[in-house]
Amino acid sequence: MKNVLIMTVSTLFISSNITAQEANPTQKDKKAAEKETKLEDPVCHMKVKKSGKITAKHKGVEYSFCSESCKESFVKNPDKYIKK
Ligand SMILES: [Zn+2]
């Protein structure tokens, strides 16, 4: 019976060890996701993903937008939305 107890304890130890190792990359992913959402739509001031597909370049700076309509408004009158 002693062997069974040792087996159970070591199994518990191994599985808790695996859980601890898995927790670290998950936290890194969350931090990366937070960084990705830091860009702001200059038209409606919504937070948008940096990897978003709706972007426009103005004077060498790339801006991201939540929707095509926001992008259109910006392209028509960029100076209205850029902070000086
Ligand atoms: Zn927008």
JSON list of C-alpha atoms and ligand atoms in Angstrom, two decimals:
[
{"chain": "A", "resi": 1, "resn": "MET", "atom": "CA", "xyz": [0.00, 0.00, 0.00]},
{"chain": "A", "resi": 2, "resn": "LYS", "atom": "CA", "xyz": [2.93, 2.31, 0.63]},
{"chain": "A", "resi": 3, "resn": "ASN", "atom": "CA", "xyz": [3.87, 2.19, -3.04]},
{"chain": "A", "resi": 4, "resn": "VAL", "atom": "CA", "xyz": [0.40, 3.32, -4.11]},
{"chain": "A", "resi": 5, "resn": "LEU", "atom": "CA", "xyz": [0.64, 6.35, -1.84]},
{"chain": "A", "resi": 6, "resn": "ILE", "atom": "CA", "xyz": [4.02, 7.33, -3.25]},
{"chain": "A", "resi": 7, "resn": "MET", "atom": "CA", "xyz": [2.68, 6.98, -6.78]},
{"chain": "A", "resi": 8, "resn": "THR", "atom": "CA", "xyz": [-0.28, 9.21, -5.98]},
{"chain": "A", "resi": 9, "resn": "VAL", "atom": "CA", "xyz": [1.90, 11.88, -4.39]},
{"chain": "A", "resi": 10, "resn": "SER", "atom": "CA", "xyz": [4.38, 11.94, -7.25]},
{"chain": "A", "resi": 11, "resn": "THR", "atom": "CA", "xyz": [1.56, 12.07, -9.82]},
{"chain": "A", "resi": 12, "resn": "LEU", "atom": "CA", "xyz": [0.04, 15.04, -8.03]},
{"chain": "A", "resi": 13, "resn": "PHE", "atom": "CA", "xyz": [3.42, 16.75, -7.92]},
{"chain": "A", "resi": 14, "resn": "ILE", "atom": "CA", "xyz": [4.02, 16.23, -11.63]},
{"chain": "A", "resi": 15, "resn": "SER", "atom": "CA", "xyz": [0.60, 17.49, -12.68]},
{"chain": "A", "resi": 16, "resn": "SER", "atom": "CA", "xyz": [0.85, 20.62, -10.51]},
{"chain": "A", "resi": 17, "resn": "ASN", "atom": "CA", "xyz": [4.28, 21.24, -12.00]},
{"chain": "A", "resi": 18, "resn": "ILE", "atom": "CA", "xyz": [2.85, 21.06, -15.53]},
{"chain": "A", "resi": 19, "resn": "THR", "atom": "CA", "xyz": [0.09, 23.51, -14.60]},
{"chain": "A", "resi": 20, "resn": "ALA", "atom": "CA", "xyz": [2.65, 26.00, -13.29]},
{"chain": "A", "resi": 21, "resn": "GLN", "atom": "CA", "xyz": [4.68, 25.77, -16.47]},
{"chain": "A", "resi": 22, "resn": "GLU", "atom": "CA", "xyz": [1.61, 26.31, -18.65]},
{"chain": "A", "resi": 23, "resn": "ALA", "atom": "CA", "xyz": [0.59, 29.42, -16.73]},
{"chain": "A", "resi": 24, "resn": "ASN", "atom": "CA", "xyz": [3.62, 31.43, -17.81]},
{"chain": "A", "resi": 25, "resn": "PRO", "atom": "CA", "xyz": [3.17, 31.44, -21.60]},
{"chain": "A", "resi": 26, "resn": "THR", "atom": "CA", "xyz": [-0.52, 32.24, -21.11]},
{"chain": "A", "resi": 27, "resn": "GLN", "atom": "CA", "xyz": [0.37, 35.36, -19.15]},
{"chain": "A", "resi": 28, "resn": "LYS", "atom": "CA", "xyz": [2.83, 36.41, -21.83]},
{"chain": "A", "resi": 29, "resn": "ASP", "atom": "CA", "xyz": [0.11, 36.01, -24.48]},
{"chain": "A", "resi": 30, "resn": "LYS", "atom": "CA", "xyz": [-2.22, 38.22, -22.47]},
{"chain": "A", "resi": 31, "resn": "LYS", "atom": "CA", "xyz": [0.42, 40.94, -22.24]},
{"chain": "A", "resi": 32, "resn": "ALA", "atom": "CA", "xyz": [1.02, 40.75, -25.98]},
{"chain": "A", "resi": 33, "resn": "ALA", "atom": "CA", "xyz": [-2.71, 41.08, -26.62]},
{"chain": "A", "resi": 34, "resn": "GLU", "atom": "CA", "xyz": [-2.90, 44.15, -24.39]},
{"chain": "A", "resi": 35, "resn": "LYS", "atom": "CA", "xyz": [-0.09, 45.78, -26.35]},
{"chain": "A", "resi": 36, "resn": "GLU", "atom": "CA", "xyz": [-1.86, 44.99, -29.60]},
{"chain": "A", "resi": 37, "resn": "THR", "atom": "CA", "xyz": [-5.01, 46.88, -28.66]},
{"chain": "A", "resi": 38, "resn": "LYS", "atom": "CA", "xyz": [-3.25, 50.09, -27.69]},
{"chain": "A", "resi": 39, "resn": "LEU", "atom": "CA", "xyz": [-3.81, 51.97, -30.95]},
{"chain": "A", "resi": 40, "resn": "GLU", "atom": "CA", "xyz": [-6.64, 54.46, -31.06]},
{"chain": "A", "resi": 41, "resn": "ASP", "atom": "CA", "xyz": [-9.00, 55.18, -33.90]},
{"chain": "A", "resi": 42, "resn": "PRO", "atom": "CA", "xyz": [-8.39, 58.93, -34.45]},
{"chain": "A", "resi": 43, "resn": "VAL", "atom": "CA", "xyz": [-11.96, 59.44, -35.68]},
{"chain": "A", "resi": 44, "resn": "CYS", "atom": "CA", "xyz": [-14.12, 57.85, -32.97]},
{"chain": "A", "resi": 45, "resn": "HIS", "atom": "CA", "xyz": [-11.34, 57.24, -30.35]},
{"chain": "A", "resi": 46, "resn": "MET", "atom": "CA", "xyz": [-12.11, 53.55, -30.09]},
{"chain": "A", "resi": 47, "resn": "LYS", "atom": "CA", "xyz": [-9.25, 51.22, -29.19]},
{"chain": "A", "resi": 48, "resn": "VAL", "atom": "CA", "xyz": [-8.26, 49.22, -32.25]},
{"chain": "A", "resi": 49, "resn": "LYS", "atom": "CA", "xyz": [-5.84, 46.38, -32.86]},
{"chain": "A", "resi": 50, "resn": "LYS", "atom": "CA", "xyz": [-2.50, 47.29, -34.33]},
{"chain": "A", "resi": 51, "resn": "SER", "atom": "CA", "xyz": [-2.82, 44.29, -36.65]},
{"chain": "A", "resi": 52, "resn": "GLY", "atom": "CA", "xyz": [-6.17, 45.54, -37.96]},
{"chain": "A", "resi": 53, "resn": "LYS", "atom": "CA", "xyz": [-6.66, 45.60, -41.71]},
{"chain": "A", "resi": 54, "resn": "ILE", "atom": "CA", "xyz": [-8.31, 49.03, -41.91]},
{"chain": "A", "resi": 55, "resn": "THR", "atom": "CA", "xyz": [-5.39, 51.45, -41.96]},
{"chain": "A", "resi": 56, "resn": "ALA", "atom": "CA", "xyz": [-4.41, 54.66, -43.72]},
{"chain": "A", "resi": 57, "resn": "LYS", "atom": "CA", "xyz": [-1.07, 56.41, -44.00]},
{"chain": "A", "resi": 58, "resn": "HIS", "atom": "CA", "xyz": [-0.81, 60.14, -43.57]},
{"chain": "A", "resi": 59, "resn": "LYS", "atom": "CA", "xyz": [2.51, 62.00, -43.65]},
{"chain": "A", "resi": 60, "resn": "GLY", "atom": "CA", "xyz": [4.38, 58.74, -43.02]},
{"chain": "A", "resi": 61, "resn": "VAL", "atom": "CA", "xyz": [2.31, 57.77, -39.99]},
{"chain": "A", "resi": 62, "resn": "GLU", "atom": "CA", "xyz": [-0.01, 54.78, -40.14]},
{"chain": "A", "resi": 63, "resn": "TYR", "atom": "CA", "xyz": [-3.39, 55.07, -38.47]},
{"chain": "A", "resi": 64, "resn": "SER", "atom": "CA", "xyz": [-5.78, 52.24, -37.68]},
{"chain": "A", "resi": 65, "resn": "PHE", "atom": "CA", "xyz": [-9.57, 52.41, -37.79]},
{"chain": "A", "resi": 66, "resn": "CYS", "atom": "CA", "xyz": [-12.46, 50.41, -36.39]},
{"chain": "A", "resi": 67, "resn": "SER", "atom": "CA", "xyz": [-14.41, 50.56, -39.65]},
{"chain": "A", "resi": 68, "resn": "GLU", "atom": "CA", "xyz": [-14.19, 51.62, -43.28]},
{"chain": "A", "resi": 69, "resn": "SER", "atom": "CA", "xyz": [-16.45, 54.62, -42.60]},
{"chain": "A", "resi": 70, "resn": "CYS", "atom": "CA", "xyz": [-14.05, 55.96, -39.97]},
{"chain": "A", "resi": 71, "resn": "LYS", "atom": "CA", "xyz": [-11.19, 55.51, -42.41]},
{"chain": "A", "resi": 72, "resn": "GLU", "atom": "CA", "xyz": [-13.10, 57.38, -45.12]},
{"chain": "A", "resi": 73, "resn": "SER", "atom": "CA", "xyz": [-13.79, 60.30, -42.78]},
{"chain": "A", "resi": 74, "resn": "PHE", "atom": "CA", "xyz": [-10.10, 60.44, -41.88]},
{"chain": "A", "resi": 75, "resn": "VAL", "atom": "CA", "xyz": [-8.85, 60.26, -45.47]},
{"chain": "A", "resi": 76, "resn": "LYS", "atom": "CA", "xyz": [-11.21, 63.07, -46.52]},
{"chain": "A", "resi": 77, "resn": "ASN", "atom": "CA", "xyz": [-9.99, 65.41, -43.79]},
{"chain": "A", "resi": 78, "resn": "PRO", "atom": "CA", "xyz": [-6.98, 64.01, -41.89]},
{"chain": "A", "resi": 79, "resn": "ASP", "atom": "CA", "xyz": [-6.00, 67.30, -40.21]},
{"chain": "A", "resi": 80, "resn": "LYS", "atom": "CA", "xyz": [-9.34, 67.43, -38.45]},
{"chain": "A", "resi": 81, "resn": "TYR", "atom": "CA", "xyz": [-8.53, 64.25, -36.54]},
{"chain": "A", "resi": 82, "resn": "ILE", "atom": "CA", "xyz": [-4.79, 64.57, -35.91]},
{"chain": "A", "resi": 83, "resn": "LYS", "atom": "CA", "xyz": [-3.76, 66.12, -32.63]},
{"chain": "A", "resi": 84, "resn": "LYS", "atom": "CA", "xyz": [-1.25, 68.89, -33.11]},
{"chain": "B", "resi": 1, "resn": "ZN", "atom": "ZN", "xyz": [-13.96, 54.34, -35.53]}
]
